[in-house]
């Protein structure tokens, strides 16, 4: 037995990633990290595999040459569990987060130019406007659900404007993309189908009358590059950008606001010193990130990871929030403490390696602007319900609140 196996008594026990686990994910992951960096896992619908929870092993797994997006070796297990994310015509397929090189490189390169830090920074004034318009629409004082009134509409408006999704479809896009990530939700399948159908129609419309937006650019790449971008890849890329581009940000905003409401000293500090916001966003990503676990990787061959043997075809995911907490523990810090002045909030919240989040600069900007606007315009803000009555969305990958009822008074 290798030294790592001795440190990992859970290696033969199965971590069941169910709602009970979800309700206390940070605590559960802390317990797992204390036992070892990798554990057997049972995912939704009985799908089994491994989950990596330690920081160093997470970095290793995210760049391991034997862990790929090609689900071929796991096809039987996936089909038996009834997974539809990989079903052509229904699911979220043919996009960069589902691809290995060289396809990944080609698909990522096509849209990467729209998400560089420089292009993203140009969006700041528009994001400020959207945030202030949403706050203007609130009655001066009362109770509201922040997810519904602010955290949800802000990122959806930003990504919808970037892509060129008309106003009248935004409510549908918001609902469908929220459910598309909740594999346990009864609306999961119909949401994917709805999203795909509407996108197809929109892409046809953009082909007839191109505009200065990302959907038109994708259609043009398809038409001009002679099949270099297939129809399915155009739709897949657009779906990925919609889903990855806002649900993640909605949930980080909610987790960050909740953390501030639970830590009034940190809330006061950030109100008094808004220049701390960019660093605070890193701390929110470390403290309670929204992408709790990575997407699936599949073992292309038998190999060793953290002292255990991963068999070909195994599903492996990386617990990104847990990895960030592990890095804090390695520095002798308590990962559950929120410190918006933390100088080195190391985390893996945007992943690592070739699938590193394309929208990281946009996410950072949106969260920083949104929280800045909220704190400056809403001087009185408190939870309107007991914290333990808050419900987490039923998604294995995502961590975010279904609603965040607050009592508030605007300035
Ligand atoms: C707080 C907000 C966000 C978080 C925490 C986040 C997190 C992540 C993570 C962890 C991954 C890698 C997943 C994996 O390796 O399995 C990823 C990939 C990706 N994200 Fe984000 N994301 C956020 C916002 C955004 C935004 C605003 C966009 C804008 C379009 C975006 C677009 C993407 C894309 C396209 C990928 C796939 C990259 C690739 O496969 O090469 N994300 N994101």
XYZ file of C-alpha atoms and ligand atoms in Angstrom:
454
model
C 0.000 0.000 0.000
C 1.368 3.443 -0.919
C 1.684 6.186 1.733
C -1.217 8.069 0.120
C -3.482 5.035 0.406
C -2.695 4.806 4.096
C -3.758 8.452 4.478
C -6.939 7.739 2.613
C -9.090 5.337 4.629
C -12.168 6.479 2.674
C -10.791 5.104 -0.567
C -13.094 2.082 -0.293
C -16.068 3.952 1.122
C -18.386 5.819 -1.213
C -19.170 9.517 -0.824
C -22.807 9.949 -1.810
C -23.176 13.407 -3.308
C -26.879 13.761 -2.412
C -29.012 16.625 -0.963
C -27.890 15.833 2.602
C -24.262 16.270 1.498
C -25.258 19.422 -0.385
C -26.845 21.059 2.658
C -23.451 21.155 4.390
C -21.047 20.836 1.460
C -18.166 22.876 3.002
C -18.320 20.828 6.234
C -18.582 17.537 4.354
C -15.620 18.387 2.144
C -13.560 19.404 5.198
C -14.205 15.949 6.681
C -13.197 14.300 3.409
C -10.020 16.391 3.057
C -8.966 15.321 6.542
C -9.254 11.699 5.378
C -7.484 12.025 2.025
C -7.308 13.945 -1.257
C -9.427 11.557 -3.379
C -12.517 9.473 -2.646
C -14.902 7.122 -4.346
C -18.092 8.993 -5.214
C -21.671 8.277 -6.126
C -23.210 10.956 -8.299
C -26.766 11.613 -9.389
C -28.737 8.545 -10.641
C -26.210 6.105 -9.218
C -23.352 7.113 -11.516
C -20.141 6.209 -9.713
C -16.571 7.434 -9.939
C -14.077 9.487 -7.982
C -14.002 12.966 -6.492
C -10.760 14.843 -5.851
C -10.968 17.121 -2.806
C -7.351 18.149 -2.010
C -5.736 21.235 -3.556
C -2.501 19.828 -5.000
C -4.188 16.711 -6.343
C -6.947 18.881 -7.855
C -4.355 20.818 -9.872
C -2.759 17.548 -10.935
C -6.111 16.019 -11.968
C -7.165 19.109 -13.939
C -4.112 18.766 -16.183
C -3.641 14.981 -16.096
C -3.145 13.619 -19.643
C -5.243 10.512 -18.862
C -8.281 12.530 -17.734
C -10.150 13.674 -20.802
C -13.544 14.985 -21.870
C -14.030 12.083 -24.300
C -16.784 10.089 -22.595
C -16.361 7.102 -24.938
C -14.782 4.794 -22.350
C -17.607 5.611 -19.887
C -20.429 5.382 -22.439
C -22.053 2.289 -20.959
C -22.204 3.641 -17.439
C -23.493 7.028 -18.606
C -26.232 5.474 -20.728
C -27.285 3.140 -17.899
C -27.629 6.154 -15.584
C -29.744 7.912 -18.233
C -27.518 10.958 -18.616
C -28.679 13.267 -21.350
C -26.011 15.968 -21.304
C -24.152 14.033 -23.957
C -27.093 13.169 -26.190
C -26.982 14.929 -29.558
C -30.160 16.871 -30.319
C -31.103 17.300 -26.679
C -28.149 17.955 -24.491
C -25.404 20.440 -24.124
C -22.972 19.034 -26.679
C -20.393 20.156 -29.172
C -18.785 22.913 -27.210
C -15.288 23.545 -25.861
C -15.994 22.336 -22.318
C -17.017 18.989 -23.767
C -14.009 18.673 -26.091
C -10.337 17.678 -26.028
C -7.672 19.176 -28.301
C -7.551 19.764 -31.200
C -11.316 20.380 -31.278
C -11.164 22.232 -27.948
C -8.464 24.570 -29.246
C -10.458 25.372 -32.379
C -13.742 26.056 -30.541
C -12.125 28.111 -27.776
C -10.101 30.226 -30.179
C -13.259 31.220 -32.054
C -14.778 33.122 -29.135
C -11.718 33.838 -26.972
C -11.244 37.280 -28.554
C -14.583 38.464 -27.158
C -13.571 37.658 -23.562
C -10.052 39.062 -23.199
C -9.450 41.289 -20.141
C -9.227 44.325 -22.458
C -12.523 43.645 -24.284
C -14.174 42.805 -20.989
C -13.040 46.042 -19.323
C -14.876 47.974 -22.056
C -18.149 46.520 -20.728
C -17.745 48.142 -17.300
C -19.883 51.255 -17.931
C -22.728 49.151 -19.332
C -22.578 46.711 -16.395
C -22.661 49.692 -13.961
C -25.774 51.007 -15.752
C -27.531 47.631 -15.607
C -26.756 47.312 -11.875
C -28.038 50.814 -11.086
C -31.171 50.377 -13.235
C -32.038 47.217 -11.294
C -31.526 49.001 -7.978
C -33.578 51.993 -9.219
C -36.443 49.585 -9.856
C -36.561 48.502 -6.183
C -39.097 50.217 -3.902
C -37.148 52.463 -1.446
C -37.532 49.987 1.420
C -39.106 46.645 2.184
C -38.445 42.960 1.604
C -37.306 41.347 -1.617
C -35.653 38.220 -2.966
C -32.231 39.419 -4.112
C -31.791 36.455 -6.481
C -34.976 37.443 -8.303
C -34.545 41.215 -8.158
C -30.817 41.715 -8.690
C -28.407 38.755 -8.737
C -30.342 36.912 -11.465
C -31.217 39.704 -13.915
C -27.778 41.376 -13.867
C -25.609 38.583 -15.346
C -28.400 37.423 -17.662
C -28.711 40.921 -19.124
C -24.928 41.182 -19.593
C -24.535 37.843 -21.407
C -27.780 38.312 -23.371
C -26.583 41.698 -24.661
C -23.163 40.258 -25.555
C -24.746 37.414 -27.488
C -27.539 39.530 -28.975
C -30.556 37.792 -27.413
C -33.618 40.022 -27.777
C -35.318 41.321 -24.636
C -38.516 39.289 -25.154
C -36.641 35.968 -24.840
C -34.588 36.790 -21.736
C -37.031 35.474 -19.136
C -37.174 32.100 -20.950
C -33.387 32.026 -21.264
C -32.970 32.751 -17.568
C -35.358 29.964 -16.502
C -34.144 27.401 -18.977
C -30.468 27.893 -18.349
C -31.027 27.731 -14.571
C -32.778 24.353 -14.961
C -30.311 23.106 -17.583
C -27.686 22.799 -14.851
C -30.011 21.063 -12.388
C -29.879 17.474 -13.616
C -32.242 16.397 -10.826
C -34.885 18.956 -11.781
C -38.035 17.706 -13.581
C -37.603 20.625 -16.003
C -34.020 19.620 -16.901
C -34.727 17.915 -20.210
C -37.454 20.296 -21.412
C -35.211 23.264 -20.547
C -32.379 21.951 -22.701
C -34.776 21.307 -25.568
C -36.360 24.756 -25.175
C -33.013 26.530 -25.061
C -31.754 24.676 -28.102
C -34.922 25.385 -30.143
C -34.949 29.087 -29.381
C -31.239 29.385 -30.172
C -31.715 27.656 -33.514
C -34.446 30.193 -34.411
C -32.298 33.101 -33.274
C -29.283 31.895 -35.214
C -31.426 31.637 -38.357
C -32.603 35.207 -37.786
C -28.991 36.417 -37.308
C -28.003 34.716 -40.535
C -30.684 36.694 -42.392
C -29.865 39.957 -40.619
C -26.465 39.877 -38.842
C -25.903 42.339 -36.013
C -22.882 43.422 -33.981
C -23.122 40.574 -31.475
C -21.569 37.215 -30.649
C -24.372 35.046 -32.080
C -23.979 36.788 -35.451
C -20.197 36.298 -35.247
C -20.729 32.563 -34.614
C -23.095 32.254 -37.576
C -20.572 34.037 -39.757
C -17.755 31.761 -38.591
C -19.947 28.818 -39.590
C -20.784 30.248 -43.005
C -17.398 31.696 -43.927
C -15.109 29.006 -42.621
C -16.646 26.361 -44.807
C -17.773 23.885 -42.229
C -14.882 24.532 -39.851
C -17.634 25.265 -37.348
C -20.538 22.860 -37.702
C -24.153 23.851 -37.105
C -24.145 21.764 -33.913
C -20.977 23.530 -32.746
C -22.554 26.945 -33.317
C -25.574 25.979 -31.207
C -23.417 24.177 -28.609
C -21.090 27.141 -28.191
C -23.994 29.552 -27.835
C -25.643 27.270 -25.238
C -22.408 26.966 -23.283
C -21.897 30.720 -23.202
C -25.447 31.304 -21.985
C -25.322 28.665 -19.282
C -21.691 29.051 -18.136
C -21.912 32.788 -18.628
C -24.552 33.628 -16.106
C -25.750 30.901 -13.735
C -22.243 30.767 -12.253
C -22.230 34.514 -11.656
C -25.784 34.652 -10.247
C -24.767 32.082 -7.663
C -21.432 33.647 -6.756
C -23.229 36.954 -6.173
C -25.704 35.216 -3.861
C -23.028 33.304 -1.941
C -20.955 36.483 -1.549
C -23.926 38.541 -0.315
C -24.916 35.833 2.142
C -21.312 35.642 3.428
C -21.304 39.418 3.980
C -24.675 39.347 5.765
C -23.315 36.667 8.071
C -20.109 38.654 8.699
C -21.277 42.216 9.498
C -17.718 43.391 10.299
C -16.627 42.420 6.763
C -19.734 44.065 5.306
C -18.942 47.315 7.176
C -15.315 47.178 6.035
C -16.239 46.711 2.377
C -18.817 49.526 2.532
C -16.186 51.830 4.027
C -13.399 50.784 1.647
C -14.877 49.879 -1.786
C -11.344 49.842 -3.207
C -11.040 46.438 -1.497
C -13.701 44.987 -3.846
C -11.469 43.337 -6.505
C -9.504 41.494 -3.780
C -12.743 40.691 -1.957
C -14.076 38.994 -5.120
C -11.086 36.595 -4.975
C -11.946 35.941 -1.343
C -15.593 35.197 -2.235
C -14.359 32.772 -4.912
C -12.156 31.083 -2.317
C -14.650 31.199 0.554
C -17.839 29.915 -1.127
C -17.539 29.565 -4.882
C -20.460 28.814 -7.161
C -18.937 26.003 -9.249
C -18.616 23.526 -6.404
C -17.354 20.687 -8.615
C -15.817 20.596 -12.072
C -17.544 18.998 -15.026
C -16.841 15.288 -15.566
C -13.521 13.965 -16.795
C -13.224 10.364 -18.036
C -10.223 8.101 -17.552
C -8.774 7.257 -20.982
C -6.692 4.428 -19.448
C -5.916 2.828 -16.067
C -3.656 5.147 -14.081
C -2.679 6.193 -10.531
C -3.921 9.396 -8.954
C -3.190 10.295 -5.342
C -2.247 6.710 -4.587
C -5.412 5.064 -5.915
C -5.876 3.254 -9.204
C -8.382 4.880 -11.510
C -9.771 2.363 -13.992
C -10.289 3.247 -17.651
C -13.795 4.698 -18.155
C -14.099 6.023 -14.568
C -15.826 9.352 -14.042
C -13.632 11.808 -12.115
C -14.693 15.243 -10.882
C -12.693 17.833 -9.000
C -14.216 19.598 -5.987
C -12.998 23.108 -6.802
C -14.366 24.853 -3.699
C -12.851 22.169 -1.504
C -9.495 22.557 -3.277
C -9.472 26.284 -2.410
C -10.248 25.472 1.223
C -7.452 22.894 1.178
C -4.993 25.575 0.038
C -6.055 27.744 2.997
C -5.571 24.852 5.412
C -2.091 24.237 3.990
C -1.231 27.838 4.977
C -2.517 27.166 8.489
C -5.666 29.280 7.975
C -9.296 28.449 8.760
C -10.930 28.206 5.308
C -14.386 29.067 6.653
C -13.311 32.517 7.877
C -14.254 35.345 5.486
C -11.495 37.976 5.266
C -12.002 40.497 2.466
C -8.470 41.815 3.045
C -6.831 38.386 2.652
C -3.731 39.109 0.574
C -3.397 35.750 -1.149
C -6.843 34.227 -1.626
C -5.601 31.267 -3.689
C -8.376 29.194 -5.198
C -9.268 26.952 -8.125
C -12.732 28.455 -8.577
C -12.162 29.065 -12.300
C -10.544 25.660 -12.832
C -7.036 25.083 -14.141
C -5.432 23.919 -17.383
C -6.901 24.152 -20.863
C -10.515 24.482 -19.651
C -9.678 27.424 -17.350
C -12.774 29.651 -17.330
C -12.928 31.758 -20.460
C -15.227 34.233 -18.741
C -13.092 34.770 -15.606
C -12.360 38.475 -16.341
C -16.061 39.094 -17.045
C -17.184 37.234 -13.927
C -14.742 39.199 -11.741
C -15.878 42.498 -13.247
C -19.592 41.741 -12.922
C -19.370 40.611 -9.316
C -17.184 43.549 -8.321
C -19.496 46.110 -9.983
C -22.694 44.443 -8.740
C -21.557 44.237 -5.118
C -20.144 47.779 -5.265
C -23.495 49.120 -6.497
C -25.474 47.089 -3.962
C -23.352 48.214 -1.004
C -23.324 51.884 -1.992
C -27.027 52.129 -2.866
C -28.459 49.913 -0.119
C -27.061 51.062 3.241
C -29.394 48.811 5.232
C -29.483 45.151 4.269
C -30.252 42.101 6.376
C -31.557 38.569 5.970
C -35.358 38.441 6.172
C -35.424 34.725 7.142
C -33.352 32.512 9.463
C -30.151 31.451 7.711
C -30.881 27.741 8.121
C -34.149 28.086 6.201
C -32.271 29.099 3.013
C -32.366 26.398 0.320
C -29.512 25.486 -2.038
C -30.181 24.757 -5.690
C -30.454 21.022 -6.444
C -27.380 20.787 -8.677
C -24.329 18.665 -8.000
C -21.986 20.999 -9.801
C -23.284 24.358 -8.702
C -23.553 25.893 -5.273
C -26.031 28.724 -5.021
C -29.165 29.851 -3.227
C -32.636 29.257 -4.639
C -33.640 32.570 -3.095
C -32.134 35.207 -0.792
C -34.938 37.061 1.014
C -33.665 40.343 2.500
C -35.036 43.372 4.329
C -33.488 46.562 3.001
C -33.574 50.338 2.739
C -32.037 52.153 -0.220
C -30.066 55.394 0.114
C -18.330 33.417 -10.920
C -18.535 33.063 -12.133
C -17.881 31.888 -12.822
C -17.270 30.789 -12.295
C -17.056 30.440 -10.822
C -16.833 29.970 -13.415
C -16.161 28.770 -13.291
C -15.727 28.008 -14.347
C -15.006 26.758 -14.211
C -14.645 26.114 -12.894
C -14.757 26.293 -15.455
C -14.002 24.991 -15.808
C -14.883 23.789 -15.580
C -14.146 22.488 -15.755
O -12.930 22.481 -16.004
O -14.803 21.439 -15.618
C -15.310 27.233 -16.385
C -15.245 27.093 -17.758
C -15.835 27.991 -18.623
N -16.464 29.184 -18.296
Fe -16.728 29.958 -16.465
N -17.201 30.586 -14.576
C -17.821 31.770 -14.279
C -18.316 32.696 -15.161
C -18.239 32.608 -16.522
C -18.677 33.634 -17.438
C -19.241 35.008 -17.050
C -18.470 33.156 -18.696
C -18.764 33.938 -19.928
C -19.041 33.571 -21.041
C -17.902 31.811 -18.549
C -17.556 30.975 -19.599
C -16.891 29.771 -19.461
C -16.518 28.926 -20.587
C -16.797 29.204 -22.052
C -15.854 27.812 -20.058
C -15.258 26.623 -20.838
C -13.784 26.864 -21.093
C -13.096 25.715 -21.818
O -13.596 24.582 -21.828
O -12.019 25.958 -22.422
N -17.760 31.524 -17.217
N -15.898 28.279 -15.693
